Every structure is written in structure tokens, then in C-alpha cells.
């Protein structure tokens, strides 16, 4: 069975990285090219990654940059993305532009995309990774709390996709990968807000794949399972999550790591996936098939009721 690639818990670059995909297709001579699979082809592509300053988004940015991409990482906190961009550029030698942008605000998204296009002259790949989440039962979730998560995850994904379509993808083609989840498949307890938001994004993936396919735009979702070293896992699983019985009972009997998610996103964004669109790639070690739904947690859950 394949071993997971090494990873680190913090929002730091990997101390060492062994390429599994070819790091740089252009280093091959034309003769070599004929006999070798063009596995990566990402050199000098530009990837725009929302939520790229932390967790899974940070690692996606790093792995893309280690395969020759330049990146734009965008989120609400300029400090967070600026700090991340410095680390990413230092570790990979590629360019990373940090931008302050709330995905819920179309004018801010338009300004950020303009700035990215001014800097790089193009954007080839969009990764919609920005999201918000917390545990809360539906019965005490405030109207605004539900709306807030849908605004960030679902409306935010539409806003950024729509702006990039209009400003670049419509005329040049492109690739979109939406980071979703598996919560919605079985209706995970305490997650009606995030599950509803991610289900809508998976639907959006299919709609956009249909409407924008003729413009040579591929649109896919990637649904991670429980991933170590992330804010999502800290909020949902707690610090002892990796030791919990629940995780051991999943088919691969462990949490996933950020590099494993980044590798799968790399596949979807690369020419290896040139005929893949409108799909949801679940990357969870089979966890959704066996994870128990948290009925006991639901019964004991205390949360502020704010209506
Ligand atoms: C209940 C809560 C709450 C909580 C906030 N709210 N936290 N309700 N339980 N723990 C309510 C507030 O009371 C408010 O409602 C409304 O939500 C909006 O809160 P704000 O703080 O004003 O919103 P905002 O500043 O926009 O922040 C958004 C946020 C925040 C989602 C609430 O936590 C955030 O910024 N998160 C980003 C980081 C994050 O969540 N990362 C994890 C992604 S993981 P009222 O009614 O009072 O106005 C992920 C994992 C998926 O998505 C699957 C994992 C397996
Ligand atoms: P994370 O580090 O908290 O990532 C979320 C990112 O979104 C942060 O960088 C945050 O930065 C940004 N963000 C939040 N609200 C925003 C807004 N309104 N506008 C712009 N950016 C915003 O959490 P993560 O666990 O790595 O999650 C990354 C993605 O994976 C999410 O889509 C999540 O749903 C998905 N996922 C995670 C897991 C898991 O196990 N961790 C499982 C399934 C799916 P700012 O605060 O600076 O804005």
C-alpha cells in the first residue's frame, strides 16, 4: 500500500520534497518528449488560489509552485497571505502575489483579478478554497450564521469563478477546481451550513462545466476527507482527532495530509485530466463510507442560539 508523502502540521513549506509527477516537462528534449508522458506541464502557468494563505490552500500553492507555477494567493488577511507568499517564494523560487480580498465582495474580487492580470498577464487555473466552518446544530444555528457560511463557500465560489470567466477564461480557456467536502453526502450532524454550502458548490461545478465547456474551461470539485494540520480539522475534529477511534475505523485508518490533497488538485489542474470535467473527486481514504454520524455529539451540544 502506498505510504503518504511527508507533511508538516504548520503553515510552513515542506523541508524536503520528492516529485512524484515530472517537475518540469520543458527540461525534456523534443526526442525525450516523444517517449515520456507529459505529466505536469505546469511550468509558467499562473494559479489563482483563494484561501491560499493557510492550511490546504497553502500546500496547494506550494505544490503547484514546486511544479513550475506562479501563484496568486488571496484572502481577507493581507498579513496572512503576505507572510505565506514570502515562505512560498523562498522555498520554491517561483513568484507568489499575495492579495487581500473577501470572496463575498464582487468589487474586491474584480480588483484582485485585475491586479493579478496586471502582474502576470494571464491566469490559467483557479482554485476556490476559501471557506468558513464551525460545529453547530441546525436548531440553534442563527439565520446569519447559516447565511455567512453559504456566502463564503457558495456565493464566494460563484463570484470568483464568474469574474475570472469574464476577465480571462472566456477568451483563453482555463481550469477551475472547487474544494468541497464529503459532509453533505450523508448529512453530517452539526454541519447543515457547511454541508448545504458544499453541496451547492458541487452542483455549481456541474452547471459551470456544462455552460463553459465550449470555451475550453474544465470545472471539477475536489472533496477532501479529514486532513491533518488544518483549521478545518482543529474546528471539527479537535486536537486528538488523529487518535480517535473514528479515524482508525476508516478504510485507510488514518487522516489524510495536505500534500495528498495538493497532489490530487495538481492532477485535476494538469493536462493529465484534460478530458475530466463536471466531476467530484473524493480524496478521503474512503472515510465517508464508514465514518459514524455524530448523533451523540448532537444530543450534548451546547451552542449560542442567535436568531
Ligand atoms: C455558531 C457561529 C459560530 C459558532 C460564528 N457564528 N461562529 N454560530 N457557532 N462557532 C455566527 C455568528 O454568531 C454570526 O451570527 C455569524 O456566524 C457570522 O459570524 P461572524 O464572526 O460575523 O462572521 P465572519 O467574520 O464573516 O467569519 C466567518 C466565520 C469564521 C465562518 C464565522 O469562523 C471564519 O472566518 N472562518 C474562516 C476559517 C475557517 O472557518 N476555516 C475552516 C474551514 S474548514 P449572528 O447571528 O450572531 O450575527 C471547512 C471544513 C469542511 O470548511 C469539512 C471538514 C471535514
Ligand atoms: P483554512 O486554513 O481555515 O482555510 C480557509 C481559508 O479561507 C483561510 O485561508 C481564510 O483566510 C480563507 N477565507 C475565509 N473566509 C474568506 C473570505 N470571506 N474571503 C476570502 N478568503 C476567506 O482551512 P482548511 O481546513 O485548510 O480548509 C481549506 C479548504 O478545504 C476549505 O474549502 C474547506 O472547506 C476544505 N476542507 C477542509 C477539510 C479539512 O479536513 N481541513 C475537509 C474537507 C474540506 P482569511 O481568514 O485570511 O480570509
GROMACS .gro file of N, CA, C and O in nm, residues 48 50 99 101-117 122-123 125-126 128 154-173 176 204 208 212 217:
model
  200
   48UNK      N    1  -0.455   3.101  -0.945
   48UNK     CA    2  -0.517   3.196  -0.851
   48UNK      C    3  -0.588   3.112  -0.745
   48UNK      O    4  -0.680   3.036  -0.775
   50UNK      N    5  -0.785   3.099  -0.386
   50UNK     CA    6  -0.848   3.167  -0.273
   50UNK      C    7  -0.828   3.082  -0.148
   50UNK      O    8  -0.830   2.958  -0.154
   99UNK      N    9  -0.278   3.879  -0.217
   99UNK     CA   10  -0.380   3.983  -0.234
   99UNK      C   11  -0.485   3.974  -0.125
   99UNK      O   12  -0.528   3.865  -0.087
  101UNK      N   13  -0.855   4.010  -0.022
  101UNK     CA   14  -0.981   4.004  -0.096
  101UNK      C   15  -1.082   3.921  -0.018
  101UNK      O   16  -1.052   3.813   0.030
  102UNK      N   17  -1.204   3.974  -0.003
  102UNK     CA   18  -1.313   3.895   0.056
  102UNK      C   19  -1.394   3.838  -0.060
  102UNK      O   20  -1.448   3.916  -0.141
  103UNK      N   21  -1.406   3.706  -0.066
  103UNK     CA   22  -1.475   3.645  -0.181
  103UNK      C   23  -1.622   3.685  -0.188
  103UNK      O   24  -1.687   3.668  -0.292
  104UNK      N   25  -1.675   3.738  -0.077
  104UNK     CA   26  -1.816   3.778  -0.076
  104UNK      C   27  -1.841   3.911  -0.142
  104UNK      O   28  -1.956   3.950  -0.163
  105UNK      N   29  -1.735   3.986  -0.174
  105UNK     CA   30  -1.748   4.123  -0.226
  105UNK      C   31  -1.704   4.130  -0.372
  105UNK      O   32  -1.584   4.143  -0.400
  106UNK      N   33  -1.798   4.125  -0.467
  106UNK     CA   34  -1.760   4.126  -0.609
  106UNK      C   35  -1.664   4.239  -0.649
  106UNK      O   36  -1.569   4.213  -0.724
  107UNK      N   37  -1.683   4.363  -0.599
  107UNK     CA   38  -1.587   4.466  -0.641
  107UNK      C   39  -1.443   4.434  -0.597
  107UNK      O   40  -1.348   4.458  -0.672
  108UNK      N   41  -1.429   4.376  -0.477
  108UNK     CA   42  -1.295   4.339  -0.429
  108UNK      C   43  -1.238   4.226  -0.515
  108UNK      O   44  -1.117   4.222  -0.545
  109UNK      N   45  -1.324   4.134  -0.555
  109UNK     CA   46  -1.278   4.023  -0.639
  109UNK      C   47  -1.232   4.077  -0.776
  109UNK      O   48  -1.126   4.040  -0.827
  110UNK      N   49  -1.311   4.170  -0.832
  110UNK     CA   50  -1.274   4.228  -0.963
  110UNK      C   51  -1.140   4.299  -0.953
  110UNK      O   52  -1.054   4.284  -1.041
  111UNK      N   53  -1.122   4.375  -0.844
  111UNK     CA   54  -0.996   4.449  -0.829
  111UNK      C   55  -0.878   4.352  -0.814
  111UNK      O   56  -0.771   4.374  -0.873
  112UNK      N   57  -0.899   4.244  -0.740
  112UNK     CA   58  -0.790   4.148  -0.718
  112UNK      C   59  -0.754   4.077  -0.849
  112UNK      O   60  -0.635   4.059  -0.881
  113UNK      N   61  -0.855   4.039  -0.926
  113UNK     CA   62  -0.827   3.970  -1.053
  113UNK      C   63  -0.756   4.066  -1.149
  113UNK      O   64  -0.661   4.028  -1.218
  114UNK      N   65  -0.799   4.192  -1.149
  114UNK     CA   66  -0.729   4.292  -1.234
  114UNK      C   67  -0.582   4.303  -1.195
  114UNK      O   68  -0.494   4.308  -1.280
  115UNK      N   69  -0.559   4.307  -1.064
  115UNK     CA   70  -0.420   4.321  -1.016
  115UNK      C   71  -0.338   4.198  -1.055
  115UNK      O   72  -0.222   4.211  -1.096
  116UNK      N   73  -0.397   4.081  -1.044
  116UNK     CA   74  -0.324   3.958  -1.080
  116UNK      C   75  -0.293   3.957  -1.231
  116UNK      O   76  -0.183   3.920  -1.273
  117UNK      N   77  -0.390   4.002  -1.311
  117UNK     CA   78  -0.368   4.003  -1.456
  117UNK      C   79  -0.262   4.107  -1.495
  117UNK      O   80  -0.183   4.086  -1.586
  122UNK      N   81  -0.184   3.687  -1.729
  122UNK     CA   82  -0.277   3.576  -1.754
  122UNK      C   83  -0.307   3.504  -1.623
  122UNK      O   84  -0.235   3.521  -1.524
  123UNK      N   85  -0.413   3.427  -1.624
  123UNK     CA   86  -0.443   3.333  -1.516
  123UNK      C   87  -0.490   3.204  -1.584
  123UNK      O   88  -0.579   3.209  -1.670
  125UNK      N   89  -0.537   2.891  -1.401
  125UNK     CA   90  -0.602   2.796  -1.310
  125UNK      C   91  -0.664   2.874  -1.194
  125UNK      O   92  -0.602   2.966  -1.140
  126UNK      N   93  -0.787   2.837  -1.157
  126UNK     CA   94  -0.850   2.895  -1.037
  126UNK      C   95  -0.879   2.782  -0.938
  126UNK      O   96  -0.944   2.683  -0.974
  128UNK      N   97  -1.079   2.743  -0.595
  128UNK     CA   98  -1.167   2.805  -0.497
  128UNK      C   99  -1.156   2.728  -0.365
  128UNK      O  100  -1.222   2.624  -0.347
  154UNK      N  101  -2.028   2.923  -0.101
  154UNK     CA  102  -2.102   2.905  -0.227
  154UNK      C  103  -2.102   3.033  -0.311
  154UNK      O  104  -2.058   3.032  -0.427
  155UNK      N  105  -2.150   3.143  -0.250
  155UNK     CA  106  -2.155   3.268  -0.327
  155UNK      C  107  -2.013   3.311  -0.363
  155UNK      O  108  -1.986   3.357  -0.475
  156UNK      N  109  -1.921   3.292  -0.268
  156UNK     CA  110  -1.780   3.328  -0.293
  156UNK      C  111  -1.723   3.251  -0.412
  156UNK      O  112  -1.655   3.308  -0.498
  157UNK      N  113  -1.751   3.122  -0.418
  157UNK     CA  114  -1.702   3.041  -0.530
  157UNK      C  115  -1.761   3.092  -0.662
  157UNK      O  116  -1.690   3.103  -0.763
  158UNK      N  117  -1.889   3.125  -0.660
  158UNK     CA  118  -1.950   3.178  -0.784
  158UNK      C  119  -1.887   3.312  -0.822
  158UNK      O  120  -1.851   3.334  -0.938
  159UNK      N  121  -1.874   3.400  -0.722
  159UNK     CA  122  -1.821   3.534  -0.751
  159UNK      C  123  -1.685   3.527  -0.820
  159UNK      O  124  -1.663   3.591  -0.924
  160UNK      N  125  -1.595   3.448  -0.762
  160UNK     CA  126  -1.458   3.445  -0.817
  160UNK      C  127  -1.458   3.377  -0.955
  160UNK      O  128  -1.391   3.423  -1.049
  161UNK      N  129  -1.535   3.269  -0.967
  161UNK     CA  130  -1.541   3.198  -1.097
  161UNK      C  131  -1.597   3.290  -1.206
  161UNK      O  132  -1.544   3.298  -1.318
  162UNK      N  133  -1.703   3.361  -1.171
  162UNK     CA  134  -1.771   3.449  -1.267
  162UNK      C  135  -1.681   3.563  -1.312
  162UNK      O  136  -1.676   3.598  -1.431
  163UNK      N  137  -1.609   3.621  -1.216
  163UNK     CA  138  -1.519   3.733  -1.250
  163UNK      C  139  -1.404   3.684  -1.339
  163UNK      O  140  -1.369   3.745  -1.440
  164UNK      N  141  -1.348   3.568  -1.302
  164UNK     CA  142  -1.236   3.517  -1.383
  164UNK      C  143  -1.282   3.477  -1.522
  164UNK      O  144  -1.209   3.494  -1.621
  165UNK      N  145  -1.404   3.424  -1.530
  165UNK     CA  146  -1.459   3.389  -1.662
  165UNK      C  147  -1.461   3.513  -1.750
  165UNK      O  148  -1.411   3.515  -1.861
  166UNK      N  149  -1.523   3.618  -1.695
  166UNK     CA  150  -1.541   3.739  -1.775
  166UNK      C  151  -1.409   3.805  -1.811
  166UNK      O  152  -1.389   3.851  -1.922
  167UNK      N  153  -1.316   3.806  -1.713
  167UNK     CA  154  -1.193   3.883  -1.736
  167UNK      C  155  -1.086   3.803  -1.810
  167UNK      O  156  -0.993   3.861  -1.865
  168UNK      N  157  -1.095   3.668  -1.812
  168UNK     CA  158  -0.988   3.595  -1.881
  168UNK      C  159  -1.030   3.460  -1.941
  168UNK      O  160  -1.000   3.432  -2.056
  169UNK      N  161  -1.098   3.375  -1.864
  169UNK     CA  162  -1.121   3.238  -1.908
  169UNK      C  163  -1.207   3.230  -2.035
  169UNK      O  164  -1.188   3.142  -2.119
  170UNK      N  165  -1.306   3.318  -2.047
  170UNK     CA  166  -1.396   3.311  -2.163
  170UNK      C  167  -1.317   3.315  -2.295
  170UNK      O  168  -1.348   3.242  -2.389
  171UNK      N  169  -1.213   3.396  -2.299
  171UNK     CA  170  -1.138   3.412  -2.424
  171UNK      C  171  -1.014   3.324  -2.434
  171UNK      O  172  -0.956   3.311  -2.542
  172UNK      N  173  -0.971   3.266  -2.321
  172UNK     CA  174  -0.845   3.191  -2.324
  172UNK      C  175  -0.858   3.048  -2.272
  172UNK      O  176  -0.760   2.974  -2.273
  173UNK      N  177  -0.975   3.009  -2.223
  173UNK     CA  178  -0.988   2.878  -2.158
  173UNK      C  179  -0.930   2.882  -2.018
  173UNK      O  180  -0.876   2.984  -1.975
  176UNK      N  181  -1.085   2.519  -1.346
  176UNK     CA  182  -1.133   2.557  -1.212
  176UNK      C  183  -1.142   2.431  -1.126
  176UNK      O  184  -1.196   2.330  -1.171
  204UNK      N  185  -2.282   2.352  -0.860
  204UNK     CA  186  -2.228   2.461  -0.943
  204UNK      C  187  -2.118   2.408  -1.037
  204UNK      O  188  -2.108   2.448  -1.154
  208UNK      N  189  -2.141   2.479  -1.430
  208UNK     CA  190  -2.037   2.558  -1.499
  208UNK      C  191  -1.962   2.473  -1.600
  208UNK      O  192  -1.922   2.521  -1.707
  212UNK      N  193  -1.959   2.620  -1.961
  212UNK     CA  194  -1.830   2.679  -2.002
  212UNK      C  195  -1.738   2.580  -2.074
  212UNK      O  196  -1.631   2.618  -2.120
  217UNK      N  197  -1.307   2.542  -2.085
  217UNK     CA  198  -1.288   2.558  -1.940
  217UNK      C  199  -1.333   2.429  -1.873
  217UNK      O  200  -1.449   2.388  -1.890
   0.00000   0.00000   0.00000
